[in-house]
Amino acid sequence: MKVAFFDTKPYDREVFEPRFKESGIKAKFYDTRLCEDDCILVKGCDAVCVFVNDDINSKVIDLLSSYEVKIIALRCAGFNNVDYKYAASKGIAVVRVPAYSPYAVAEHAMALLLTVNRKIHKAYIRTRDFNFSLSGLTGFDLHGKTVGVIGTGKIGRVFMDICKGFGMKVIAYDKFPVEGSDIDYRPLEEIYKESDIISFHCPLTSETFHMFNLGTINRVKPGVVIINTSRGALIDSEALLEGIKQKKIGAACLDVYEEESEYFYEDKSGNIIDDDTLSRLISMPNVIVTSHQAFLTREALQNIAATTIQNLKDFQNGIETENAVK
Ligand code: NAD
């Protein structure tokens, strides 16, 4: 089997290259993202390996099909960037890595919350400049606060456990609640109304697109802290900015952003940023943006590589995998 590996970063290559060699699968690594113009690169390959911001739309799938690509291997959990139904109609399989380390993402969500609340990002810069003033660094105790978790899957549940360790009251909403669990499920409206902190851990679907919008922002507790480590488009970014400007939202921790594919994972420090909403959000003292890095731990990368290669080998050997996206 030969795989065209797109959107390669040094940390991907370091982990994947030895594992591909070991498995006997040949891989060609490309820095570029998979898009219509670059489909020629898949020539001679049976598989493509892609990440969260490769846009695998129907046109790309038509081209993959014309090059006789048989499988699209996502090296991530979310699959909103792949038209998997169209791929199926073309006889191309789609597989993903449903779980690699829920701890990596949940711990990052908590790291963001602690940072924004206790102003660690500001304190770090101050003390490096020998500014030891504490003015403006007041936070609040997490202990006793209510956190609303939206999506009680693998990551949401780890995040809930972490929050419980801090002595927080945890309430949750999920469209498909875990039956027989001790999770304190509430209607979504109650989550918005009662939470001091809201953390998003549900997938991006047509139903969850912009689920947090101007309407919902008007119904949250004043000063609420919003955490999104799931997918950017769960939140209407312009509405979030408006909520922050109106001081309705106390703080926002964003590891994902709805238009992130233009910027995230790349060094844009020498560029003029066209996205005014992103620029304005980043300029806010109570907003922390990380560049979709919640997954980035050594353990997660090793697990991603192991599962991706197993998915490809299973496909090669005609073994049906539960990691297929259907
Ligand atoms: P999961 O499938 O285990 O859990 C998702 C949960 O969301 C499920 O319990 C499901 O029932 C629930 N859900 C589905 N539709 C819903 C809706 N309309 N409203 C509320 N809940 C709904 O997934 P997971 O592994 O916990 O991952 C959660 C999300 O985190 C993924 O969808 C992915 O987008 C994101 N993610 C981000 C990173 C990162 O680096 N930032 C890494 C991995 C995953």
Short mmCIF file of N, CA, C and O and ligand atoms in Angstrom, two decimals, residues 51-52 76-80 96-102 105 108 150-157 173-178 185 188 200-205 207-208 211 228-231 234 255-256 265 292-296, ligand 1:
data_model
loop_
_atom_site.label_atom_id
_atom_site.label_comp_id
_atom_site.label_asym_id
_atom_site.label_seq_id
_atom_site.Cartn_x
_atom_site.Cartn_y
_atom_site.Cartn_z
N PHE A 51 -5.82 15.53 7.72
CA PHE A 51 -6.06 16.05 9.07
C PHE A 51 -7.26 17.00 9.06
O PHE A 51 -7.94 17.14 8.04
N VAL A 52 -7.45 17.71 10.16
CA VAL A 52 -8.71 18.44 10.38
C VAL A 52 -9.03 19.53 9.37
O VAL A 52 -10.19 19.83 9.13
N CYS A 76 -7.53 12.00 12.81
CA CYS A 76 -8.20 12.80 13.84
C CYS A 76 -9.56 12.16 14.12
O CYS A 76 -9.96 11.22 13.42
N ALA A 77 -10.25 12.72 15.13
CA ALA A 77 -11.54 12.14 15.52
C ALA A 77 -12.69 12.75 14.69
O ALA A 77 -13.52 12.03 14.12
N GLY A 78 -12.70 14.09 14.60
CA GLY A 78 -13.79 14.78 13.88
C GLY A 78 -13.71 14.47 12.38
O GLY A 78 -12.63 14.27 11.84
N PHE A 79 -14.88 14.41 11.72
CA PHE A 79 -14.88 14.10 10.28
C PHE A 79 -15.78 15.05 9.51
O PHE A 79 -16.24 14.76 8.42
N ASN A 80 -16.03 16.25 10.11
CA ASN A 80 -16.90 17.23 9.47
C ASN A 80 -16.29 17.81 8.19
O ASN A 80 -16.98 18.44 7.40
N ARG A 96 -11.22 6.86 10.57
CA ARG A 96 -10.75 7.94 11.45
C ARG A 96 -10.16 7.34 12.73
O ARG A 96 -10.14 6.12 12.90
N VAL A 97 -9.70 8.23 13.59
CA VAL A 97 -9.15 7.79 14.88
C VAL A 97 -10.10 8.33 15.95
O VAL A 97 -9.97 9.47 16.40
N PRO A 98 -11.11 7.54 16.32
CA PRO A 98 -12.16 8.08 17.19
C PRO A 98 -11.65 8.50 18.57
O PRO A 98 -12.18 9.42 19.18
N ALA A 99 -10.61 7.82 19.05
CA ALA A 99 -10.08 8.19 20.37
C ALA A 99 -8.58 7.99 20.37
O ALA A 99 -8.10 6.97 19.89
N TYR A 100 -7.87 8.99 20.85
CA TYR A 100 -6.41 8.80 20.95
C TYR A 100 -5.90 9.25 22.30
O TYR A 100 -4.99 8.68 22.85
N SER A 101 -6.50 10.29 22.82
CA SER A 101 -6.25 10.66 24.21
C SER A 101 -7.27 11.71 24.60
O SER A 101 -7.05 12.90 24.39
N PRO A 102 -8.39 11.27 25.17
CA PRO A 102 -9.36 12.27 25.63
C PRO A 102 -8.73 13.15 26.73
O PRO A 102 -9.13 14.28 26.93
N VAL A 105 -7.04 16.44 25.39
CA VAL A 105 -7.95 17.54 25.06
C VAL A 105 -8.60 18.11 26.33
O VAL A 105 -8.66 19.33 26.52
N HIS A 108 -6.18 20.13 28.31
CA HIS A 108 -5.93 21.43 27.66
C HIS A 108 -7.08 22.40 27.96
O HIS A 108 -6.85 23.59 28.20
N ILE A 150 -21.22 20.43 27.51
CA ILE A 150 -22.11 20.10 26.39
C ILE A 150 -21.43 19.03 25.55
O ILE A 150 -20.41 19.30 24.90
N GLY A 151 -21.98 17.82 25.61
CA GLY A 151 -21.35 16.66 24.96
C GLY A 151 -20.64 15.84 26.01
O GLY A 151 -19.59 16.25 26.52
N THR A 152 -21.24 14.70 26.37
CA THR A 152 -20.66 13.88 27.44
C THR A 152 -20.06 12.60 26.87
O THR A 152 -20.30 11.50 27.37
N GLY A 153 -19.29 12.77 25.79
CA GLY A 153 -18.58 11.63 25.20
C GLY A 153 -17.26 11.45 25.93
O GLY A 153 -17.13 11.78 27.12
N LYS A 154 -16.28 10.93 25.19
CA LYS A 154 -15.00 10.57 25.82
C LYS A 154 -14.33 11.79 26.46
O LYS A 154 -13.92 11.75 27.63
N ILE A 155 -14.22 12.88 25.70
CA ILE A 155 -13.50 14.06 26.20
C ILE A 155 -14.33 14.77 27.28
O ILE A 155 -13.82 15.15 28.33
N GLY A 156 -15.61 14.94 26.98
CA GLY A 156 -16.49 15.62 27.94
C GLY A 156 -16.46 14.95 29.31
O GLY A 156 -16.41 15.61 30.34
N ARG A 157 -16.45 13.62 29.31
CA ARG A 157 -16.49 12.89 30.60
C ARG A 157 -15.17 13.05 31.37
O ARG A 157 -15.18 13.21 32.59
N TYR A 173 -25.27 18.49 29.27
CA TYR A 173 -26.29 18.24 28.25
C TYR A 173 -25.68 17.36 27.17
O TYR A 173 -24.53 17.55 26.78
N ASP A 174 -26.44 16.38 26.71
CA ASP A 174 -26.03 15.58 25.56
C ASP A 174 -27.29 15.17 24.83
O ASP A 174 -28.31 14.83 25.46
N LYS A 175 -27.23 15.22 23.51
CA LYS A 175 -28.42 14.81 22.74
C LYS A 175 -28.70 13.32 22.97
O LYS A 175 -29.85 12.88 22.90
N PHE A 176 -27.64 12.58 23.22
CA PHE A 176 -27.79 11.14 23.47
C PHE A 176 -27.16 10.83 24.83
O PHE A 176 -26.00 10.40 24.90
N PRO A 177 -27.90 11.08 25.92
CA PRO A 177 -27.32 10.91 27.26
C PRO A 177 -26.82 9.47 27.50
O PRO A 177 -27.38 8.53 26.94
N VAL A 178 -25.78 9.37 28.30
CA VAL A 178 -25.25 8.05 28.65
C VAL A 178 -26.24 7.41 29.62
O VAL A 178 -26.43 7.91 30.73
N TYR A 185 -27.70 15.29 34.08
CA TYR A 185 -28.14 15.86 32.80
C TYR A 185 -29.21 16.92 33.02
O TYR A 185 -30.10 16.76 33.85
N LEU A 188 -30.61 21.87 27.67
CA LEU A 188 -29.58 22.82 27.21
C LEU A 188 -29.80 24.22 27.79
O LEU A 188 -28.86 24.91 28.20
N PHE A 200 -17.60 23.16 25.57
CA PHE A 200 -18.19 22.44 24.44
C PHE A 200 -17.37 21.20 24.09
O PHE A 200 -16.17 21.29 23.84
N HIS A 201 -18.05 20.04 24.07
CA HIS A 201 -17.38 18.79 23.72
C HIS A 201 -18.25 17.93 22.80
O HIS A 201 -18.15 16.70 22.83
N CYS A 202 -19.12 18.56 22.02
CA CYS A 202 -19.95 17.79 21.09
C CYS A 202 -19.43 17.99 19.67
O CYS A 202 -18.70 18.94 19.40
N PRO A 203 -19.78 17.09 18.74
CA PRO A 203 -19.27 17.24 17.37
C PRO A 203 -19.95 18.37 16.62
O PRO A 203 -21.04 18.81 16.99
N LEU A 204 -19.30 18.81 15.55
CA LEU A 204 -19.91 19.80 14.66
C LEU A 204 -20.77 19.07 13.64
O LEU A 204 -20.29 18.22 12.89
N THR A 205 -22.07 19.37 13.67
CA THR A 205 -23.00 18.80 12.68
C THR A 205 -23.87 19.96 12.20
O THR A 205 -23.77 21.07 12.72
N GLU A 207 -26.75 20.36 12.92
CA GLU A 207 -27.59 20.73 14.07
C GLU A 207 -26.83 21.58 15.09
O GLU A 207 -27.41 22.45 15.74
N THR A 208 -25.53 21.32 15.24
CA THR A 208 -24.77 22.04 16.29
C THR A 208 -24.05 23.26 15.73
O THR A 208 -23.46 24.01 16.50
N MET A 211 -24.50 26.69 17.47
CA MET A 211 -25.46 26.46 18.56
C MET A 211 -25.30 27.53 19.65
O MET A 211 -26.24 27.82 20.39
N ASN A 228 -14.06 26.35 24.27
CA ASN A 228 -14.34 25.51 23.10
C ASN A 228 -13.06 24.83 22.63
O ASN A 228 -12.15 25.48 22.12
N THR A 229 -13.00 23.51 22.88
CA THR A 229 -11.89 22.71 22.35
C THR A 229 -12.43 21.71 21.34
O THR A 229 -11.74 20.76 21.00
N SER A 230 -13.68 21.92 20.89
CA SER A 230 -14.31 20.92 20.02
C SER A 230 -14.16 21.29 18.54
O SER A 230 -13.23 20.84 17.88
N ARG A 231 -15.06 22.10 18.04
CA ARG A 231 -14.94 22.60 16.67
C ARG A 231 -15.41 24.05 16.66
O ARG A 231 -16.42 24.40 17.29
N LEU A 234 -19.12 25.61 16.25
CA LEU A 234 -20.18 25.44 17.25
C LEU A 234 -20.57 26.82 17.76
O LEU A 234 -21.71 27.04 18.19
N ASP A 255 -9.67 26.91 21.58
CA ASP A 255 -8.62 26.13 20.92
C ASP A 255 -8.97 25.94 19.45
O ASP A 255 -8.15 25.46 18.67
N VAL A 256 -10.20 26.28 19.11
CA VAL A 256 -10.70 26.12 17.74
C VAL A 256 -11.45 27.39 17.36
O VAL A 256 -11.98 28.08 18.22
N TYR A 265 -2.10 26.39 12.62
CA TYR A 265 -0.97 25.49 12.33
C TYR A 265 0.14 26.16 11.52
O TYR A 265 1.15 25.53 11.22
N HIS A 292 -5.54 25.12 17.84
CA HIS A 292 -6.01 23.72 17.72
C HIS A 292 -4.91 22.76 18.18
O HIS A 292 -4.52 21.85 17.46
N GLN A 293 -4.42 23.01 19.39
CA GLN A 293 -3.30 22.21 19.89
C GLN A 293 -3.70 21.28 21.03
O GLN A 293 -2.84 20.60 21.60
N ALA A 294 -5.00 21.23 21.34
CA ALA A 294 -5.41 20.45 22.52
C ALA A 294 -4.99 18.98 22.41
O ALA A 294 -4.71 18.34 23.41
N PHE A 295 -4.92 18.47 21.19
CA PHE A 295 -4.58 17.04 21.01
C PHE A 295 -3.09 16.77 21.20
O PHE A 295 -2.67 15.62 21.30
N LEU A 296 -2.27 17.83 21.24
CA LEU A 296 -0.84 17.68 21.00
C LEU A 296 -0.05 17.22 22.24
O LEU A 296 0.63 18.01 22.89
P1 NAD B 1 -17.42 11.55 21.37
O1 NAD B 1 -18.03 11.06 20.10
O2 NAD B 1 -16.87 10.55 22.33
O3 NAD B 1 -18.47 12.47 22.15
C1 NAD B 1 -19.27 13.42 21.53
C2 NAD B 1 -20.54 13.55 22.36
O4 NAD B 1 -21.33 14.58 21.78
C3 NAD B 1 -21.39 12.28 22.38
O5 NAD B 1 -21.73 11.93 23.70
C4 NAD B 1 -22.62 12.65 21.57
O6 NAD B 1 -23.78 11.99 22.02
C5 NAD B 1 -22.68 14.15 21.82
N1 NAD B 1 -23.52 14.85 20.84
C6 NAD B 1 -23.78 14.52 19.55
N2 NAD B 1 -24.62 15.42 18.99
C7 NAD B 1 -24.90 16.32 19.96
C8 NAD B 1 -25.72 17.47 20.02
N3 NAD B 1 -26.44 17.86 18.95
N4 NAD B 1 -25.79 18.16 21.18
C9 NAD B 1 -25.08 17.75 22.27
N5 NAD B 1 -24.30 16.66 22.28
C10 NAD B 1 -24.20 15.95 21.14
O7 NAD B 1 -16.29 12.58 20.91
P2 NAD B 1 -15.03 13.06 21.76
O8 NAD B 1 -13.88 12.16 21.48
O9 NAD B 1 -15.43 13.33 23.16
O10 NAD B 1 -14.71 14.43 21.00
C11 NAD B 1 -15.57 15.55 21.09
C12 NAD B 1 -15.17 16.57 20.03
O11 NAD B 1 -13.87 17.08 20.35
C13 NAD B 1 -15.03 15.96 18.63
O12 NAD B 1 -16.23 16.07 17.95
C14 NAD B 1 -13.95 16.78 17.99
O13 NAD B 1 -14.57 17.72 17.14
C15 NAD B 1 -13.26 17.50 19.14
N6 NAD B 1 -11.82 17.23 19.25
C16 NAD B 1 -10.98 18.29 19.31
C17 NAD B 1 -9.61 18.09 19.46
C18 NAD B 1 -8.63 19.24 19.58
O14 NAD B 1 -7.42 19.04 19.41
N7 NAD B 1 -9.08 20.44 19.87
C19 NAD B 1 -9.12 16.78 19.50
C20 NAD B 1 -10.03 15.72 19.45
C21 NAD B 1 -11.39 15.95 19.31
#
